[in-house]
PDB file of N, CA and C in Angstrom:
ATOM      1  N   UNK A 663     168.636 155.897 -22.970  1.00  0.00           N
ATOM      2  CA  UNK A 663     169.452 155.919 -21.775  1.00  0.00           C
ATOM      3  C   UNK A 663     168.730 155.238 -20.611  1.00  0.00           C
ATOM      4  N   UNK A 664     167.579 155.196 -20.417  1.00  0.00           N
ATOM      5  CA  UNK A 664     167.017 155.079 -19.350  1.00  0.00           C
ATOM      6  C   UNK A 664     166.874 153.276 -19.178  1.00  0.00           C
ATOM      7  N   UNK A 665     166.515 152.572 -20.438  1.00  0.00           N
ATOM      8  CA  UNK A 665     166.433 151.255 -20.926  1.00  0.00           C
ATOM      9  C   UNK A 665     167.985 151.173 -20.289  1.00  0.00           C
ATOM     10  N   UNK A 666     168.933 151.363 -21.136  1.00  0.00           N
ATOM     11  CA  UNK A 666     170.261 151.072 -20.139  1.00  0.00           C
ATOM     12  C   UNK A 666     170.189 150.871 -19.102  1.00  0.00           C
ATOM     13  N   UNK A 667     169.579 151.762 -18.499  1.00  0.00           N
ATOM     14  CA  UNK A 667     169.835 151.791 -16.709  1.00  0.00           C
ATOM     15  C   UNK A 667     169.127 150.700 -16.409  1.00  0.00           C
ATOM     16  N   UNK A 668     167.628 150.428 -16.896  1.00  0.00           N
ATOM     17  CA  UNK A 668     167.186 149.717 -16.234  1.00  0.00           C
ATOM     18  C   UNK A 668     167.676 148.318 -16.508  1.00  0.00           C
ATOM     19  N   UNK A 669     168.194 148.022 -17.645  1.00  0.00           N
ATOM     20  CA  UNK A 669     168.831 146.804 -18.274  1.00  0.00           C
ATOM     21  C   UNK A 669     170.311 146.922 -17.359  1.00  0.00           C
ATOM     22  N   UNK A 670     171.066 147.104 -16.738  1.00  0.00           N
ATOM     23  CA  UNK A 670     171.752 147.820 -15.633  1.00  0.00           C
ATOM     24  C   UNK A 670     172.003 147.218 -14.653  1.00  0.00           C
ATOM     25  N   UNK A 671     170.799 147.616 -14.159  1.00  0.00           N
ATOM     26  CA  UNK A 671     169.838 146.831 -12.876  1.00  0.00           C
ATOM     27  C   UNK A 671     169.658 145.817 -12.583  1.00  0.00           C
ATOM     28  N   UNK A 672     168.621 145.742 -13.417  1.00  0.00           N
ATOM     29  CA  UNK A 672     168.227 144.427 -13.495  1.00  0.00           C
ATOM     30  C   UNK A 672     169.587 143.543 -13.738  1.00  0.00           C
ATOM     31  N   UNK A 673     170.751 143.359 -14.422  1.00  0.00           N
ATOM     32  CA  UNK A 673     171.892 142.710 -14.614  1.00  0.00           C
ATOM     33  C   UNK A 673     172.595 142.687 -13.144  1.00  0.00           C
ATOM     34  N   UNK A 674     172.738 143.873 -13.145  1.00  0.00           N
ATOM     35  CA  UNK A 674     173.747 143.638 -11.543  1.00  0.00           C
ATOM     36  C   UNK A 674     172.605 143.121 -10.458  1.00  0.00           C
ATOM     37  N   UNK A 675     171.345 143.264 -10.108  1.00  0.00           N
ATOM     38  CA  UNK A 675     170.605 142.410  -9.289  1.00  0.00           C
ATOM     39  C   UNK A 675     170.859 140.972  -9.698  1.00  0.00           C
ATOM     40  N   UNK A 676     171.013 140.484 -11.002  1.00  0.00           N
ATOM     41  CA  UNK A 676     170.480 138.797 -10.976  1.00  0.00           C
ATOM     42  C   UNK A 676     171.812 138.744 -10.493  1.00  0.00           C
ATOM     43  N   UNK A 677     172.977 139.511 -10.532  1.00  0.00           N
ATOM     44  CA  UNK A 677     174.647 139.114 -10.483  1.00  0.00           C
ATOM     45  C   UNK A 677     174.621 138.778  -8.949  1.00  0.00           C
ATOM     46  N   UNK A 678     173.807 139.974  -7.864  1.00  0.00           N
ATOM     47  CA  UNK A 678     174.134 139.657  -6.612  1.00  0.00           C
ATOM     48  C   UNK A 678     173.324 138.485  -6.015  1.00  0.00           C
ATOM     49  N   UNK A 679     172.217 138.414  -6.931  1.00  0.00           N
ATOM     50  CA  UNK A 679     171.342 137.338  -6.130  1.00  0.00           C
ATOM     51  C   UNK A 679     172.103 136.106  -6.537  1.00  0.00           C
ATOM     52  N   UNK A 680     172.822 135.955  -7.555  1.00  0.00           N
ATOM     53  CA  UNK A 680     173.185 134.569  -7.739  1.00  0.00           C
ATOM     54  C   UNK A 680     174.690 134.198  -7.168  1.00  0.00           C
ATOM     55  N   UNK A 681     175.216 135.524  -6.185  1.00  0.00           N
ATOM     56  CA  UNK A 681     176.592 135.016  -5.600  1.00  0.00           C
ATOM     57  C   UNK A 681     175.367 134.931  -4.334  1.00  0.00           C
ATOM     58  N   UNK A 682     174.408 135.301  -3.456  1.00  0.00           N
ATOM     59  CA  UNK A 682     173.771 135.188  -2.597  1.00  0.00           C
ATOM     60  C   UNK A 682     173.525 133.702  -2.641  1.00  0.00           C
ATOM     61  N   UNK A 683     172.998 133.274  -3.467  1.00  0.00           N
ATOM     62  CA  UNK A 683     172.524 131.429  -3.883  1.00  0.00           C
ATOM     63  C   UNK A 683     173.799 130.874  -3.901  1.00  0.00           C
ATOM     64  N   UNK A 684     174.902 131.460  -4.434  1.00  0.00           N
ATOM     65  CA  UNK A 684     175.992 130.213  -4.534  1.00  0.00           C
ATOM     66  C   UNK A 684     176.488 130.205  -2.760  1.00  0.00           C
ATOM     67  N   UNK A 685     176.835 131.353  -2.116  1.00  0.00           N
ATOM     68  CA  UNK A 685     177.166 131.082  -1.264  1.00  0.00           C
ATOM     69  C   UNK A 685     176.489 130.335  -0.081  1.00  0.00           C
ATOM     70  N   UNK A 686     174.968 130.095   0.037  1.00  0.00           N
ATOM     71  CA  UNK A 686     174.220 129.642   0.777  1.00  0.00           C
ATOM     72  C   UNK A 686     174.195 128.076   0.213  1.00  0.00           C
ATOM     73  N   UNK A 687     174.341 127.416  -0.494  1.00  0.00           N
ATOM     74  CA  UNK A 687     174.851 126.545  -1.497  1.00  0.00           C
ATOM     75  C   UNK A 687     175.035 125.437  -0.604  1.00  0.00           C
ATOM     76  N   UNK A 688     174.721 124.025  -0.325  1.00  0.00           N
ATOM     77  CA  UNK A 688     175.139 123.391   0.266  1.00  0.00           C
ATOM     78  C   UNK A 688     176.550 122.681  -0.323  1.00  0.00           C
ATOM     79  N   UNK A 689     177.335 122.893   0.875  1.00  0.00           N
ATOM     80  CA  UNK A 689     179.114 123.027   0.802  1.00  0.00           C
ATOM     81  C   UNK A 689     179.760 121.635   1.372  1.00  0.00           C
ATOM     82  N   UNK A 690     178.560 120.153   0.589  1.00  0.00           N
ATOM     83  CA  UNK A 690     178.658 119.044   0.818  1.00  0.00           C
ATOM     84  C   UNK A 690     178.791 118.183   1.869  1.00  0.00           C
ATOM     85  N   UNK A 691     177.874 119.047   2.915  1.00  0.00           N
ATOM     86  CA  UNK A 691     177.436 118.913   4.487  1.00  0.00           C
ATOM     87  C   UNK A 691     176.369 118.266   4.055  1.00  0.00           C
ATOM     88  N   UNK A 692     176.112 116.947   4.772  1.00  0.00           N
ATOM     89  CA  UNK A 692     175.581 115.821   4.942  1.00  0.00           C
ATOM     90  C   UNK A 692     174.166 116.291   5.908  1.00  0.00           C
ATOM     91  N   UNK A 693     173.227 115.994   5.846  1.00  0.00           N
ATOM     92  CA  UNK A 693     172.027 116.274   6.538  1.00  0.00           C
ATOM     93  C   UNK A 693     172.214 115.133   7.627  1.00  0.00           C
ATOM     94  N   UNK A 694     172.135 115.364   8.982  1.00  0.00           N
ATOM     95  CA  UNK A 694     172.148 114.241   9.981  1.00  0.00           C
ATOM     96  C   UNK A 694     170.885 114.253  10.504  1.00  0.00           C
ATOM     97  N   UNK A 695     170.376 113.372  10.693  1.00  0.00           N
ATOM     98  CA  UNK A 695     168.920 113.462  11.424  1.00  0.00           C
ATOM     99  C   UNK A 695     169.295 112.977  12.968  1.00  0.00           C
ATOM    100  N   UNK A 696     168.435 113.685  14.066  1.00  0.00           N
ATOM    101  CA  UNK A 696     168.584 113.453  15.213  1.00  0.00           C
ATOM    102  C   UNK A 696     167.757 113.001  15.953  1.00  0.00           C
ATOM    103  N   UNK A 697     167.146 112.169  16.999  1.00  0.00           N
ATOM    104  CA  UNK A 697     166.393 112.425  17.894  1.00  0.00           C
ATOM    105  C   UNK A 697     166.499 112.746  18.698  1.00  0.00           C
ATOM    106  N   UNK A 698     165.474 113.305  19.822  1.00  0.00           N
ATOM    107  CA  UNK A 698     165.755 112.952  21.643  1.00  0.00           C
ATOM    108  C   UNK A 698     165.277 111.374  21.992  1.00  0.00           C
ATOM    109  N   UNK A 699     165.608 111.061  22.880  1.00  0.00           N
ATOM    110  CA  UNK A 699     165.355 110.003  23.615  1.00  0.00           C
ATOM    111  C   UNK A 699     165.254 110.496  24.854  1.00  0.00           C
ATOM    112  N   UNK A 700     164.085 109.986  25.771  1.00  0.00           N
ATOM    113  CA  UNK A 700     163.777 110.411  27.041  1.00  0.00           C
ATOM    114  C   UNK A 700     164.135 109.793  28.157  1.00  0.00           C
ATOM    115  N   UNK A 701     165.198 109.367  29.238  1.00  0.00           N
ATOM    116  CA  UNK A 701     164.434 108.883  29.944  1.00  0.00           C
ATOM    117  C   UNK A 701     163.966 108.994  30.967  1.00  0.00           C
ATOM    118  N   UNK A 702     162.945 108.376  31.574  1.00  0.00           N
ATOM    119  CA  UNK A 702     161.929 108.865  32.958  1.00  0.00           C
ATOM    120  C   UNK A 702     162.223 108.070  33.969  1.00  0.00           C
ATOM    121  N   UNK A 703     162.636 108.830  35.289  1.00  0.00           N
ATOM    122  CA  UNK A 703     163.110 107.255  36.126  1.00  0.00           C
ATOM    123  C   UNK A 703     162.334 106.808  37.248  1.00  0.00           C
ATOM    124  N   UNK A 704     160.809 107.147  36.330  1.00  0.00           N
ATOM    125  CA  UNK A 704     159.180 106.580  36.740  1.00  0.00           C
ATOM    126  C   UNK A 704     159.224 106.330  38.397  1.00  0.00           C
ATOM    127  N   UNK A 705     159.190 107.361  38.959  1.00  0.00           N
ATOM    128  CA  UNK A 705     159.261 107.770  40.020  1.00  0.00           C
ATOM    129  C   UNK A 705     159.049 109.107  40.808  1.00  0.00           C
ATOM    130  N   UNK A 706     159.514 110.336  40.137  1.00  0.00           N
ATOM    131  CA  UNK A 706     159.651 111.529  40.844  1.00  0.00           C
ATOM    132  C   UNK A 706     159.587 112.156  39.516  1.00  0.00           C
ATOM    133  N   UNK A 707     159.365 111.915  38.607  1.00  0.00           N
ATOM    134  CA  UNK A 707     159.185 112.788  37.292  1.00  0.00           C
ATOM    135  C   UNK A 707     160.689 113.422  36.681  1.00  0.00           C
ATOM    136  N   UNK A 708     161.327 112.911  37.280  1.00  0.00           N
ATOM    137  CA  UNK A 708     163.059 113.205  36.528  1.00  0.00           C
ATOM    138  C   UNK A 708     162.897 112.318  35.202  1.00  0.00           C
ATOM    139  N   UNK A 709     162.974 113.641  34.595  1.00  0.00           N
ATOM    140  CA  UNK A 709     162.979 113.013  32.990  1.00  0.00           C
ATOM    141  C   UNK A 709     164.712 113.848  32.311  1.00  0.00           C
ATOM    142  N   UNK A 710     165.160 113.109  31.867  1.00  0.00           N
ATOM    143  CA  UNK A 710     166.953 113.420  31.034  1.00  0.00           C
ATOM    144  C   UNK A 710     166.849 112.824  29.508  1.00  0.00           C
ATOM    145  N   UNK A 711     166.562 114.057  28.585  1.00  0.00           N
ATOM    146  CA  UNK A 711     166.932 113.897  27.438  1.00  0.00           C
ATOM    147  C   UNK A 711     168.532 113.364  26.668  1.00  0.00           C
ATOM    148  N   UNK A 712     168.493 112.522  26.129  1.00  0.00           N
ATOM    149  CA  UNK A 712     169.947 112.170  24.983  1.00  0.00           C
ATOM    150  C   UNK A 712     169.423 112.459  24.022  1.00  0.00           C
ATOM    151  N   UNK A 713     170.348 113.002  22.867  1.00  0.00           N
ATOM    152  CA  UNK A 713     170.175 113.109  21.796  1.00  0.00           C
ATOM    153  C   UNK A 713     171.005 112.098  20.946  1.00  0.00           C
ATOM    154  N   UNK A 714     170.215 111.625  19.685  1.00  0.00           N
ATOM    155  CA  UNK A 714     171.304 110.372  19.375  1.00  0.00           C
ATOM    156  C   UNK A 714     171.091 110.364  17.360  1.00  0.00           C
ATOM    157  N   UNK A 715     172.243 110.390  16.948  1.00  0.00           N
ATOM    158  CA  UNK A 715     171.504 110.546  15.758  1.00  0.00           C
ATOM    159  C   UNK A 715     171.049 109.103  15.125  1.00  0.00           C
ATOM    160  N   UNK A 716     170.642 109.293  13.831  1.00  0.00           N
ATOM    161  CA  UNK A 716     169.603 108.418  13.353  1.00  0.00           C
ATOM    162  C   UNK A 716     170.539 106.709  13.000  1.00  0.00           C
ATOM    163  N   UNK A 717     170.494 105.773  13.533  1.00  0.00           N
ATOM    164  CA  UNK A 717     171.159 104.669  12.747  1.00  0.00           C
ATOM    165  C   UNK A 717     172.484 104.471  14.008  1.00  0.00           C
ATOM    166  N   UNK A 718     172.543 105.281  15.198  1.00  0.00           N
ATOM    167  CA  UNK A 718     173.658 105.302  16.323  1.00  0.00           C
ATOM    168  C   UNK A 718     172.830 104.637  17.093  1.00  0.00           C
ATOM    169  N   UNK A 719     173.290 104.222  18.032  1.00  0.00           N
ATOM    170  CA  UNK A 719     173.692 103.305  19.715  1.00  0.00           C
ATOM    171  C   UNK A 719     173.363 104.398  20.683  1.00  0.00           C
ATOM    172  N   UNK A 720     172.378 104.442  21.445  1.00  0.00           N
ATOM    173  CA  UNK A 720     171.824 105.645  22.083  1.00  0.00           C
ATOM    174  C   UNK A 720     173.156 105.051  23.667  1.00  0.00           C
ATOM    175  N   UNK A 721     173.235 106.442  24.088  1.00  0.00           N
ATOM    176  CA  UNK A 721     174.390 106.192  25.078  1.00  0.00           C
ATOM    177  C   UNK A 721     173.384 106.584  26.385  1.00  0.00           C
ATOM    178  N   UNK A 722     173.234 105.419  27.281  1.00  0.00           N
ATOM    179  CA  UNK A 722     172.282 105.060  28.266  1.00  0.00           C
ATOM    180  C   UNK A 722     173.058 106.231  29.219  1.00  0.00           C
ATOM    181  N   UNK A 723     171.961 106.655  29.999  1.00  0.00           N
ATOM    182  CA  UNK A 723     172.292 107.626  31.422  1.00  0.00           C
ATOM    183  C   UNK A 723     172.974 106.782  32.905  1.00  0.00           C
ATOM    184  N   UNK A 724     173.293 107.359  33.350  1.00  0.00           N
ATOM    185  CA  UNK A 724     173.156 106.359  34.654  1.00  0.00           C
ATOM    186  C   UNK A 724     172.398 106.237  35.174  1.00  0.00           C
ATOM    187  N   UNK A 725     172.398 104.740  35.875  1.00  0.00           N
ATOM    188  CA  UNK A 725     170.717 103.881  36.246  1.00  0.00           C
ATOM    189  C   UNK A 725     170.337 104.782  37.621  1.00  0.00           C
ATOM    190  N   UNK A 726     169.065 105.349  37.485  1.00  0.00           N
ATOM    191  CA  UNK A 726     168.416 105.910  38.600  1.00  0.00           C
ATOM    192  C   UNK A 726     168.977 105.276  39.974  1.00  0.00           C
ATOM    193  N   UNK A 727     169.004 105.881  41.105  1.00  0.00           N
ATOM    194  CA  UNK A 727     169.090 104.718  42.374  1.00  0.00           C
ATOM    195  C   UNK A 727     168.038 105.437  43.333  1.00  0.00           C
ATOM    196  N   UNK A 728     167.042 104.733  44.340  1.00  0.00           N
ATOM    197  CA  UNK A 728     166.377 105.278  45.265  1.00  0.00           C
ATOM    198  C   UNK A 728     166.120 103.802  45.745  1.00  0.00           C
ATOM    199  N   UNK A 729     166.674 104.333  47.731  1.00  0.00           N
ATOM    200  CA  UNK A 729     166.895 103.442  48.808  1.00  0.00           C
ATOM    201  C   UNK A 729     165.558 103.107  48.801  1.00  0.00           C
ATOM    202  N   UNK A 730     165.478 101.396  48.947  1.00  0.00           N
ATOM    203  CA  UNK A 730     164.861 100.552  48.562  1.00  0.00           C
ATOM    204  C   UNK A 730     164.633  99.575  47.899  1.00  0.00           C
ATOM    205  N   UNK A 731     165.119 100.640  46.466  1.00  0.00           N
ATOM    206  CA  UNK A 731     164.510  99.593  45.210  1.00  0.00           C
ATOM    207  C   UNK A 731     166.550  99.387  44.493  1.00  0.00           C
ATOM    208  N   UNK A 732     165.898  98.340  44.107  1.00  0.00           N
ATOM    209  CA  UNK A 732     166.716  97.765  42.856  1.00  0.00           C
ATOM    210  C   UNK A 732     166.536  98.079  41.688  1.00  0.00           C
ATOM    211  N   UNK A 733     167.345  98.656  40.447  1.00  0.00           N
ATOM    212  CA  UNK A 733     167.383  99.484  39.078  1.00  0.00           C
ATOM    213  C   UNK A 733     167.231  97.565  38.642  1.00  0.00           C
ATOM    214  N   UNK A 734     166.352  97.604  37.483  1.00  0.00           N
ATOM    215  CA  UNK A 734     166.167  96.228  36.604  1.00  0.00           C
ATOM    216  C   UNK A 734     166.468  97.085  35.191  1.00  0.00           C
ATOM    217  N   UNK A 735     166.301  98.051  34.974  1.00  0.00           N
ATOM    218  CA  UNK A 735     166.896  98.608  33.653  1.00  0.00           C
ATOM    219  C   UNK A 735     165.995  99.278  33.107  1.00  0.00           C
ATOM    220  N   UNK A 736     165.890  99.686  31.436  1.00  0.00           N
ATOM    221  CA  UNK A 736     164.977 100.677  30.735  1.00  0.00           C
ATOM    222  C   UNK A 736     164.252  99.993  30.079  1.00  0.00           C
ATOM    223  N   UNK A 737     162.734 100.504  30.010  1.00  0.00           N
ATOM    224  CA  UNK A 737     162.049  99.671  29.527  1.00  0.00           C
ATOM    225  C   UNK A 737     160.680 100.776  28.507  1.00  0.00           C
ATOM    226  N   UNK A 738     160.502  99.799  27.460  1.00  0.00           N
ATOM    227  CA  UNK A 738     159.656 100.978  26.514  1.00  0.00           C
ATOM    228  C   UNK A 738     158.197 101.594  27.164  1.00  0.00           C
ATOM    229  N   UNK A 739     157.980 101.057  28.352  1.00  0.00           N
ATOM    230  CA  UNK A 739     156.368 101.053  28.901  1.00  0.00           C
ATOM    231  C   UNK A 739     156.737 101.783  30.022  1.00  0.00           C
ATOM    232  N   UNK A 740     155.833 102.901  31.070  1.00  0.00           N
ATOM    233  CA  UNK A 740     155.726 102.863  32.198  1.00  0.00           C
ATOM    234  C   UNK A 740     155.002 101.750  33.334  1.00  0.00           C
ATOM    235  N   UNK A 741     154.107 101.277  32.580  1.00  0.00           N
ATOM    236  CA  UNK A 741     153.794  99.660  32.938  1.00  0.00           C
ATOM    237  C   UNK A 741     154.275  98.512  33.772  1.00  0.00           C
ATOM    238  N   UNK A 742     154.534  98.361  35.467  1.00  0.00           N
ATOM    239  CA  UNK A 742     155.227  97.746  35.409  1.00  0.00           C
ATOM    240  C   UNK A 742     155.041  96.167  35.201  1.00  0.00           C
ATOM    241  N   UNK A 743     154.199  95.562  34.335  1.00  0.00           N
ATOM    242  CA  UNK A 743     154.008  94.104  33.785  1.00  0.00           C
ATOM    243  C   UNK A 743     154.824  94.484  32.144  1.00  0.00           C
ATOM    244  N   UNK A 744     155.162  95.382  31.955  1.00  0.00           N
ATOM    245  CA  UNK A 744     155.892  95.393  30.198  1.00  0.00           C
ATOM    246  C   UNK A 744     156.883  94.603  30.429  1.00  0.00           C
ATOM    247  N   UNK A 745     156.680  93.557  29.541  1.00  0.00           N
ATOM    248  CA  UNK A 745     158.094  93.200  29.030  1.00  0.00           C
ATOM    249  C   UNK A 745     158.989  93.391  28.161  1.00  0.00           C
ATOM    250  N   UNK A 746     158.360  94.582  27.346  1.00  0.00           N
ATOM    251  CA  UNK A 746     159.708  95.105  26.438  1.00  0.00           C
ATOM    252  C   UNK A 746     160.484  96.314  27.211  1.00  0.00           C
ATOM    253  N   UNK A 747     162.069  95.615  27.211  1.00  0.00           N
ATOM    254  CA  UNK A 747     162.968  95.836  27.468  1.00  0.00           C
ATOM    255  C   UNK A 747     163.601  96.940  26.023  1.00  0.00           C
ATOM    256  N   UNK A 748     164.102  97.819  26.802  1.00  0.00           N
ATOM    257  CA  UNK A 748     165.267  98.887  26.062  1.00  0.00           C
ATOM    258  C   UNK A 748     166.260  98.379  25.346  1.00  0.00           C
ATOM    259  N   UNK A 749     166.423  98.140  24.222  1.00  0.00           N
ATOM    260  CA  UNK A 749     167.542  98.105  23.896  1.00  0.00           C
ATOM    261  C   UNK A 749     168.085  99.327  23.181  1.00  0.00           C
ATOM    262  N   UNK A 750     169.299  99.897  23.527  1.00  0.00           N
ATOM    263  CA  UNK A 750     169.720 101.109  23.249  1.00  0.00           C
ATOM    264  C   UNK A 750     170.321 100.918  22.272  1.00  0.00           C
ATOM    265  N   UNK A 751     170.436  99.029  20.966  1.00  0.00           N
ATOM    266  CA  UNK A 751     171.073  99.372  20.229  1.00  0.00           C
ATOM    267  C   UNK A 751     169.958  99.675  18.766  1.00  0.00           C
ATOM    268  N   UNK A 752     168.666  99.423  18.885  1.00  0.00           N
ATOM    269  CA  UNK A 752     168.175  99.430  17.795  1.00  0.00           C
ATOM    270  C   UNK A 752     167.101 100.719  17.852  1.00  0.00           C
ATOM    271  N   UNK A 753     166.770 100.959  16.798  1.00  0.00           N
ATOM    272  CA  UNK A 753     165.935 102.502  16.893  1.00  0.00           C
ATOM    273  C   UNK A 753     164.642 102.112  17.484  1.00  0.00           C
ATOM    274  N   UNK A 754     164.155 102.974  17.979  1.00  0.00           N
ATOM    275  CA  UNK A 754     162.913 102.645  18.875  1.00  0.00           C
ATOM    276  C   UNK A 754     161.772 103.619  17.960  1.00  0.00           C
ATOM    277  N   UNK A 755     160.143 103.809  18.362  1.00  0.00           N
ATOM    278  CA  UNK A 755     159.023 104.018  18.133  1.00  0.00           C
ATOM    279  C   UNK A 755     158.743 105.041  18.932  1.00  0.00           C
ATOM    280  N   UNK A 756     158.582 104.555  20.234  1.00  0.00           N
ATOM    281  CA  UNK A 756     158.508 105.806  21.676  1.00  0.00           C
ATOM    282  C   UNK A 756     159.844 106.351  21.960  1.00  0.00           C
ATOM    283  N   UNK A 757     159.516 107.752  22.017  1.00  0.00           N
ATOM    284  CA  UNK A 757     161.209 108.971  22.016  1.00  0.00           C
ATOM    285  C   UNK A 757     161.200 108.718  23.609  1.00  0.00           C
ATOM    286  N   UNK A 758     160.627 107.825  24.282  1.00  0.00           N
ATOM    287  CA  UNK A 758     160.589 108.182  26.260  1.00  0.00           C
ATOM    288  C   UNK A 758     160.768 106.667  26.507  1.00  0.00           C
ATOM    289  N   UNK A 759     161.735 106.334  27.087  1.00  0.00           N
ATOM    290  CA  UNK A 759     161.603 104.681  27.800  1.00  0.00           C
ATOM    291  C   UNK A 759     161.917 105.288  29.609  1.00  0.00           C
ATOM    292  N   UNK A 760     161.071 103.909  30.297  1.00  0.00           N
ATOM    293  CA  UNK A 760     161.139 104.458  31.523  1.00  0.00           C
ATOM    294  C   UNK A 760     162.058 103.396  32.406  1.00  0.00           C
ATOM    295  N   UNK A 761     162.645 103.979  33.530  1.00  0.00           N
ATOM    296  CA  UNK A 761     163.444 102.565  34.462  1.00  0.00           C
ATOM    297  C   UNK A 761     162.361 102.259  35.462  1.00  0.00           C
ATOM    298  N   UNK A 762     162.701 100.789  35.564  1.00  0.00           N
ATOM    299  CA  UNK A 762     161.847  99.845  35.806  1.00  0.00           C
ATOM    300  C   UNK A 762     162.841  99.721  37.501  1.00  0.00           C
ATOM    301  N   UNK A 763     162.141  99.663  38.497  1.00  0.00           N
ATOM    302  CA  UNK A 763     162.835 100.098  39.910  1.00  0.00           C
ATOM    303  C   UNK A 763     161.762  98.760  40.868  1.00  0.00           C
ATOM    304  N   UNK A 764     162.787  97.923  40.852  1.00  0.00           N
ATOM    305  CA  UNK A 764     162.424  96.948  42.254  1.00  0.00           C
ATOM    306  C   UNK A 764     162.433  96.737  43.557  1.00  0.00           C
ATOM    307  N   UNK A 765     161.206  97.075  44.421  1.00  0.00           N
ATOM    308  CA  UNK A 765     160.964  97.042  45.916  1.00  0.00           C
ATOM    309  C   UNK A 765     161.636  95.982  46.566  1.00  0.00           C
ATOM    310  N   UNK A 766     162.898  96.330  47.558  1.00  0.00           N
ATOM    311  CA  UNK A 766     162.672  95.044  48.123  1.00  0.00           C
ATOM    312  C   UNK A 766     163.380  95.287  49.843  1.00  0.00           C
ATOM    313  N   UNK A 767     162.431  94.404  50.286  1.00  0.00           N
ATOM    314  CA  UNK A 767     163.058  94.397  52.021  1.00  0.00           C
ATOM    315  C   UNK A 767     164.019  94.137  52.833  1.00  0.00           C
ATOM    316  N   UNK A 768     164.651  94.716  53.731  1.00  0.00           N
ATOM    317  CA  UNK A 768     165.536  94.713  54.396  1.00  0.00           C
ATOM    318  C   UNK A 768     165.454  93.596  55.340  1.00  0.00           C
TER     319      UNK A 768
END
């Protein structure tokens, strides 16, 4: 009798663990990979995350403005001699590009 029981057991445990596995089961949901993208508008430390997934067109913020300067656009360097320019359509290396902000006189 006791073999029963435990033969029993043990049966109805593998029964619940394996509706536990089917239901956790991936239910042909696609894994998306994401990043952040940063950007810094190299000035006052305002930094605004996008999130964009992997192989997408990152959707640009609006261009910083502060009286004075002129917005020239996003750029992969805080540097201002970089000449690589942002392009928001191809995947980038650095998760942070910064705007590039031109002085000019009245």
């Amino acid at each position: 009798m006791k073999k029963k029981l435990v033969f029993f057991i043990a049966l109805l445990t593998m029964f619940v663990m394996s509706c536990i596995f089917a239901a956790c089961a991936d239910k042909g949901v696609d894994n998306v990979t994401a990043y952040m993208v940063r950007f810094n508008n190299n000035y006052d430390g305002t930094v605004t995350s996008v999130e964009v997934e992997e192989n997408k067109t990152v959707t640009l913020i609006e261009s910083p403005s502060r009286t004075g300067y002129e917005f020239l656009g996003w750029y992969l360097s805080a540097d201002s001699d970089a000449a690589e320019k942002f392009d928001e359509t191809k995947p980038i290396n650095s998760p942070t590009v910064f705007a590039r902000l031109f002085f000019y006189l009245k």
